[in-house]
mmCIF file of C-alpha atoms in Angstrom:
data_model
loop_
_atom_site.group_PDB
_atom_site.id
_atom_site.type_symbol
_atom_site.label_atom_id
_atom_site.label_comp_id
_atom_site.label_asym_id
_atom_site.label_seq_id
_atom_site.Cartn_x
_atom_site.Cartn_y
_atom_site.Cartn_z
ATOM 1 C CA UNK A 1 -204.542 55.408 -86.467
ATOM 2 C CA UNK A 2 -203.825 57.480 -83.323
ATOM 3 C CA UNK A 3 -201.480 54.725 -82.150
ATOM 4 C CA UNK A 4 -199.431 54.934 -85.355
ATOM 5 C CA UNK A 5 -199.409 58.729 -85.250
ATOM 6 C CA UNK A 6 -198.178 58.771 -81.651
ATOM 7 C CA UNK A 7 -195.444 56.205 -82.318
ATOM 8 C CA UNK A 8 -194.358 58.171 -85.403
ATOM 9 C CA UNK A 9 -194.207 61.421 -83.376
ATOM 10 C CA UNK A 10 -192.267 59.664 -80.604
ATOM 11 C CA UNK A 11 -189.704 58.357 -83.119
ATOM 12 C CA UNK A 12 -189.350 61.839 -84.657
ATOM 13 C CA UNK A 13 -188.769 63.349 -81.200
ATOM 14 C CA UNK A 14 -186.155 60.748 -80.269
ATOM 15 C CA UNK A 15 -184.430 61.395 -83.627
ATOM 16 C CA UNK A 16 -184.402 65.160 -83.008
ATOM 17 C CA UNK A 17 -182.978 64.627 -79.537
ATOM 18 C CA UNK A 18 -180.271 62.340 -80.977
ATOM 19 C CA UNK A 19 -179.388 64.993 -83.578
ATOM 20 C CA UNK A 20 -178.932 67.571 -80.817
ATOM 21 C CA UNK A 21 -176.640 65.149 -78.984
ATOM 22 C CA UNK A 22 -174.601 64.451 -82.130
ATOM 23 C CA UNK A 23 -174.267 68.074 -83.260
ATOM 24 C CA UNK A 24 -174.249 70.163 -80.116
ATOM 25 C CA UNK A 25 -173.157 68.003 -77.192
ATOM 26 C CA UNK A 26 -169.860 66.471 -76.197
ATOM 27 C CA UNK A 27 -169.616 62.827 -77.374
ATOM 28 C CA UNK A 28 -171.562 60.358 -75.231
ATOM 29 C CA UNK A 29 -171.650 56.549 -75.259
ATOM 30 C CA UNK A 30 -174.357 56.278 -77.877
ATOM 31 C CA UNK A 31 -173.024 58.965 -80.225
ATOM 32 C CA UNK A 32 -169.437 57.675 -80.247
ATOM 33 C CA UNK A 33 -170.297 54.601 -82.371
ATOM 34 C CA UNK A 34 -172.166 56.891 -84.800
ATOM 35 C CA UNK A 35 -169.641 59.694 -85.232
ATOM 36 C CA UNK A 36 -166.537 57.813 -84.104
ATOM 37 C CA UNK A 37 -164.028 58.665 -81.448
ATOM 38 C CA UNK A 38 -163.818 62.408 -81.239
ATOM 39 C CA UNK A 39 -162.147 64.890 -78.954
ATOM 40 C CA UNK A 40 -164.281 65.891 -76.002
ATOM 41 C CA UNK A 41 -165.761 68.839 -77.868
ATOM 42 C CA UNK A 42 -169.092 69.239 -79.698
ATOM 43 C CA UNK A 43 -169.281 69.332 -83.512
ATOM 44 C CA UNK A 44 -170.983 72.733 -83.338
ATOM 45 C CA UNK A 45 -169.999 75.026 -80.489
ATOM 46 C CA UNK A 46 -172.767 77.361 -79.371
ATOM 47 C CA UNK A 47 -172.240 80.595 -77.447
ATOM 48 C CA UNK A 48 -172.345 80.245 -73.695
ATOM 49 C CA UNK A 49 -175.761 81.621 -72.817
ATOM 50 C CA UNK A 50 -179.119 80.557 -71.415
ATOM 51 C CA UNK A 51 -180.661 79.707 -74.812
ATOM 52 C CA UNK A 52 -177.736 77.477 -75.749
ATOM 53 C CA UNK A 53 -178.029 75.746 -72.389
ATOM 54 C CA UNK A 54 -181.742 75.165 -72.979
ATOM 55 C CA UNK A 55 -181.131 73.877 -76.510
ATOM 56 C CA UNK A 56 -178.251 71.597 -75.538
ATOM 57 C CA UNK A 57 -179.324 70.255 -72.181
ATOM 58 C CA UNK A 58 -183.049 70.770 -71.620
ATOM 59 C CA UNK A 59 -184.599 70.269 -75.067
ATOM 60 C CA UNK A 60 -183.220 66.719 -75.676
ATOM 61 C CA UNK A 61 -184.506 65.591 -72.271
ATOM 62 C CA UNK A 62 -187.863 67.268 -72.891
ATOM 63 C CA UNK A 63 -188.120 65.554 -76.307
ATOM 64 C CA UNK A 64 -187.270 62.198 -74.727
ATOM 65 C CA UNK A 65 -189.869 62.727 -72.002
ATOM 66 C CA UNK A 66 -192.534 63.813 -74.519
ATOM 67 C CA UNK A 67 -191.821 60.731 -76.635
ATOM 68 C CA UNK A 68 -192.167 58.597 -73.509
ATOM 69 C CA UNK A 69 -195.486 60.236 -72.591
ATOM 70 C CA UNK A 70 -196.767 59.886 -76.160
ATOM 71 C CA UNK A 71 -195.910 56.226 -75.942
ATOM 72 C CA UNK A 72 -197.668 56.016 -72.571
ATOM 73 C CA UNK A 73 -200.840 57.378 -74.177
ATOM 74 C CA UNK A 74 -201.173 54.300 -76.388
ATOM 75 C CA UNK A 75 -200.850 51.814 -73.529
ATOM 76 C CA UNK A 76 -204.220 50.473 -72.485
ATOM 77 C CA UNK A 77 -203.040 48.887 -69.194
ATOM 78 C CA UNK A 78 -203.234 51.414 -66.362
ATOM 79 C CA UNK A 79 -200.431 49.947 -64.238
ATOM 80 C CA UNK A 80 -198.027 49.759 -67.167
ATOM 81 C CA UNK A 81 -198.949 53.301 -68.229
ATOM 82 C CA UNK A 82 -198.151 54.501 -64.718
ATOM 83 C CA UNK A 83 -194.757 52.773 -64.852
ATOM 84 C CA UNK A 84 -193.985 54.526 -68.156
ATOM 85 C CA UNK A 85 -195.129 57.908 -66.803
ATOM 86 C CA UNK A 86 -192.916 57.697 -63.706
ATOM 87 C CA UNK A 87 -189.884 56.419 -65.638
ATOM 88 C CA UNK A 88 -188.537 59.896 -66.476
ATOM 89 C CA UNK A 89 -188.586 61.359 -62.937
ATOM 90 C CA UNK A 90 -187.359 58.025 -61.580
ATOM 91 C CA UNK A 91 -184.301 58.133 -63.844
ATOM 92 C CA UNK A 92 -183.520 61.662 -62.690
ATOM 93 C CA UNK A 93 -184.004 60.794 -59.018
ATOM 94 C CA UNK A 94 -181.872 57.703 -59.640
ATOM 95 C CA UNK A 95 -179.094 60.017 -60.796
ATOM 96 C CA UNK A 96 -179.481 61.988 -57.580
ATOM 97 C CA UNK A 97 -179.221 58.793 -55.542
ATOM 98 C CA UNK A 98 -176.248 57.616 -57.591
ATOM 99 C CA UNK A 99 -178.053 54.500 -58.881
ATOM 100 C CA UNK A 100 -178.320 55.735 -62.483
ATOM 101 C CA UNK A 101 -175.188 57.129 -64.150
ATOM 102 C CA UNK A 102 -175.322 60.787 -65.086
ATOM 103 C CA UNK A 103 -175.591 64.204 -63.559
ATOM 104 C CA UNK A 104 -178.716 65.156 -61.627
ATOM 105 C CA UNK A 105 -180.299 68.390 -62.775
ATOM 106 C CA UNK A 106 -183.307 69.806 -60.874
ATOM 107 C CA UNK A 107 -184.354 71.667 -64.045
ATOM 108 C CA UNK A 108 -184.825 68.298 -65.785
ATOM 109 C CA UNK A 109 -187.018 67.133 -62.938
ATOM 110 C CA UNK A 110 -189.119 70.305 -63.202
ATOM 111 C CA UNK A 111 -189.470 69.860 -66.974
ATOM 112 C CA UNK A 112 -190.553 66.214 -66.517
ATOM 113 C CA UNK A 113 -193.079 67.272 -63.897
ATOM 114 C CA UNK A 114 -194.553 70.008 -66.126
ATOM 115 C CA UNK A 115 -194.715 67.740 -69.184
ATOM 116 C CA UNK A 116 -196.373 64.982 -67.155
ATOM 117 C CA UNK A 117 -198.891 67.485 -65.793
ATOM 118 C CA UNK A 118 -199.718 68.660 -69.338
ATOM 119 C CA UNK A 119 -199.964 65.052 -70.500
ATOM 120 C CA UNK A 120 -202.336 64.014 -67.709
ATOM 121 C CA UNK A 121 -204.507 67.128 -68.199
ATOM 122 C CA UNK A 122 -204.730 66.507 -71.935
ATOM 123 C CA UNK A 123 -205.370 62.803 -71.351
ATOM 124 C CA UNK A 124 -208.307 63.551 -69.029
ATOM 125 C CA UNK A 125 -209.713 66.085 -71.514
ATOM 126 C CA UNK A 126 -209.473 63.620 -74.400
ATOM 127 C CA UNK A 127 -211.149 60.914 -72.309
ATOM 128 C CA UNK A 128 -214.005 63.268 -71.370
ATOM 129 C CA UNK A 129 -214.526 64.221 -75.014
ATOM 130 C CA UNK A 130 -214.670 60.612 -76.150
ATOM 131 C CA UNK A 131 -217.497 59.792 -73.690
ATOM 132 C CA UNK B 1 -206.487 36.050 -75.975
ATOM 133 C CA UNK B 2 -204.206 35.499 -72.983
ATOM 134 C CA UNK B 3 -201.222 34.933 -75.258
ATOM 135 C CA UNK B 4 -201.983 38.120 -77.159
ATOM 136 C CA UNK B 5 -202.165 40.116 -73.929
ATOM 137 C CA UNK B 6 -198.810 38.713 -72.832
ATOM 138 C CA UNK B 7 -197.285 39.587 -76.186
ATOM 139 C CA UNK B 8 -198.609 43.146 -75.992
ATOM 140 C CA UNK B 9 -197.300 43.622 -72.443
ATOM 141 C CA UNK B 10 -193.905 42.172 -73.416
ATOM 142 C CA UNK B 11 -193.811 44.545 -76.394
ATOM 143 C CA UNK B 12 -194.514 47.504 -74.125
ATOM 144 C CA UNK B 13 -191.841 46.338 -71.678
ATOM 145 C CA UNK B 14 -189.344 46.095 -74.549
ATOM 146 C CA UNK B 15 -190.203 49.645 -75.617
ATOM 147 C CA UNK B 16 -189.824 50.788 -72.018
ATOM 148 C CA UNK B 17 -186.382 49.172 -71.878
ATOM 149 C CA UNK B 18 -185.396 51.016 -75.080
ATOM 150 C CA UNK B 19 -186.489 54.325 -73.543
ATOM 151 C CA UNK B 20 -184.532 53.578 -70.359
ATOM 152 C CA UNK B 21 -181.505 52.519 -72.404
ATOM 153 C CA UNK B 22 -181.597 55.779 -74.376
ATOM 154 C CA UNK B 23 -181.727 57.731 -71.114
ATOM 155 C CA UNK B 24 -178.839 55.808 -69.565
ATOM 156 C CA UNK B 25 -176.729 55.912 -72.738
ATOM 157 C CA UNK B 26 -177.194 59.642 -73.087
ATOM 158 C CA UNK B 27 -176.586 60.428 -69.436
ATOM 159 C CA UNK B 28 -173.572 58.100 -69.109
ATOM 160 C CA UNK B 29 -171.713 60.812 -70.851
ATOM 161 C CA UNK B 30 -168.486 62.542 -70.273
ATOM 162 C CA UNK B 31 -170.553 65.436 -68.937
ATOM 163 C CA UNK B 32 -169.649 64.520 -65.380
ATOM 164 C CA UNK B 33 -165.938 64.971 -66.030
ATOM 165 C CA UNK B 34 -166.429 67.788 -68.528
ATOM 166 C CA UNK B 35 -166.156 70.412 -65.804
ATOM 167 C CA UNK B 36 -162.760 69.160 -64.648
ATOM 168 C CA UNK B 37 -161.542 68.713 -68.227
ATOM 169 C CA UNK B 38 -162.531 72.249 -69.170
ATOM 170 C CA UNK B 39 -160.978 73.594 -66.007
ATOM 171 C CA UNK B 40 -157.657 71.837 -66.635
ATOM 172 C CA UNK B 41 -157.695 72.794 -70.316
ATOM 173 C CA UNK B 42 -158.437 76.422 -69.438
ATOM 174 C CA UNK B 43 -155.734 76.448 -66.787
ATOM 175 C CA UNK B 44 -153.102 75.053 -69.164
ATOM 176 C CA UNK B 45 -154.185 77.447 -71.900
ATOM 177 C CA UNK B 46 -154.014 80.386 -69.531
ATOM 178 C CA UNK B 47 -150.607 79.253 -68.347
ATOM 179 C CA UNK B 48 -149.347 79.041 -71.925
ATOM 180 C CA UNK B 49 -150.390 82.672 -72.454
ATOM 181 C CA UNK B 50 -148.293 83.829 -69.551
ATOM 182 C CA UNK B 51 -144.840 82.895 -70.767
ATOM 183 C CA UNK B 52 -143.101 84.293 -67.669
ATOM 184 C CA UNK B 53 -144.984 81.954 -65.396
ATOM 185 C CA UNK B 54 -144.298 78.850 -67.475
ATOM 186 C CA UNK B 55 -141.024 78.160 -65.680
ATOM 187 C CA UNK B 56 -142.582 78.357 -62.271
ATOM 188 C CA UNK B 57 -145.844 76.504 -62.773
ATOM 189 C CA UNK B 58 -145.939 72.980 -64.197
ATOM 190 C CA UNK B 59 -148.795 71.997 -66.558
ATOM 191 C CA UNK B 60 -151.421 70.066 -64.600
ATOM 192 C CA UNK B 61 -153.116 66.777 -65.400
ATOM 193 C CA UNK B 62 -156.636 65.937 -64.317
ATOM 194 C CA UNK B 63 -155.372 63.348 -61.787
ATOM 195 C CA UNK B 64 -152.971 65.796 -60.229
ATOM 196 C CA UNK B 65 -155.754 68.339 -59.808
ATOM 197 C CA UNK B 66 -157.769 65.832 -57.889
ATOM 198 C CA UNK B 67 -155.025 64.144 -55.856
ATOM 199 C CA UNK B 68 -152.313 66.742 -55.431
ATOM 200 C CA UNK B 69 -153.448 68.992 -52.598
ATOM 201 C CA UNK B 70 -150.262 71.033 -52.883
ATOM 202 C CA UNK B 71 -151.000 71.929 -56.505
ATOM 203 C CA UNK B 72 -151.067 75.708 -57.051
ATOM 204 C CA UNK B 73 -154.455 75.175 -58.699
ATOM 205 C CA UNK B 74 -155.905 73.628 -55.567
ATOM 206 C CA UNK B 75 -154.265 76.343 -53.512
ATOM 207 C CA UNK B 76 -156.068 78.910 -55.665
ATOM 208 C CA UNK B 77 -159.380 77.193 -55.063
ATOM 209 C CA UNK B 78 -158.744 77.077 -51.324
#
């Protein structure tokens, strides 16, 4: 039951992140097939402030990372779970090294670190409760 | 039992690949060139507002901004 709930939540989070990309961000590779070839402008233009930046650039990454961590929580193999947990920071560091396409953002790395910390803390607490 | 374990691990690996693919597809965006695009667009727009300057300054293309070191735009940055 928890497995299904976590997968459902992960799918919802990925969907929300995709919606943000489609509506608020400039077209990217995966949104172009959905909304077609568009000029390099977002469908909805937000004012240029900190909140818009957080909504457009940080929230989708945070949702993706949370979905990834939720998925990690249903994996029973420790090694595989570890691989899933380190995927998000690895992708960001890969961008820094130029291995993964994209723009490195230290804020993303910080968000991934905080989310992973919360996930591990919650995971330990849940494990302690179940014993 | 062994087959089941393999199937489960393969399923997880597939899911992991999907997550990685989403990350790559979303980061392989035009974001990297957005800064230059916006800069060029803003420059051309600004130039169009100043009608007196339009005869002296040619509209710039992204390539010329990057390659032409004698461009007035690059000179401004310097």
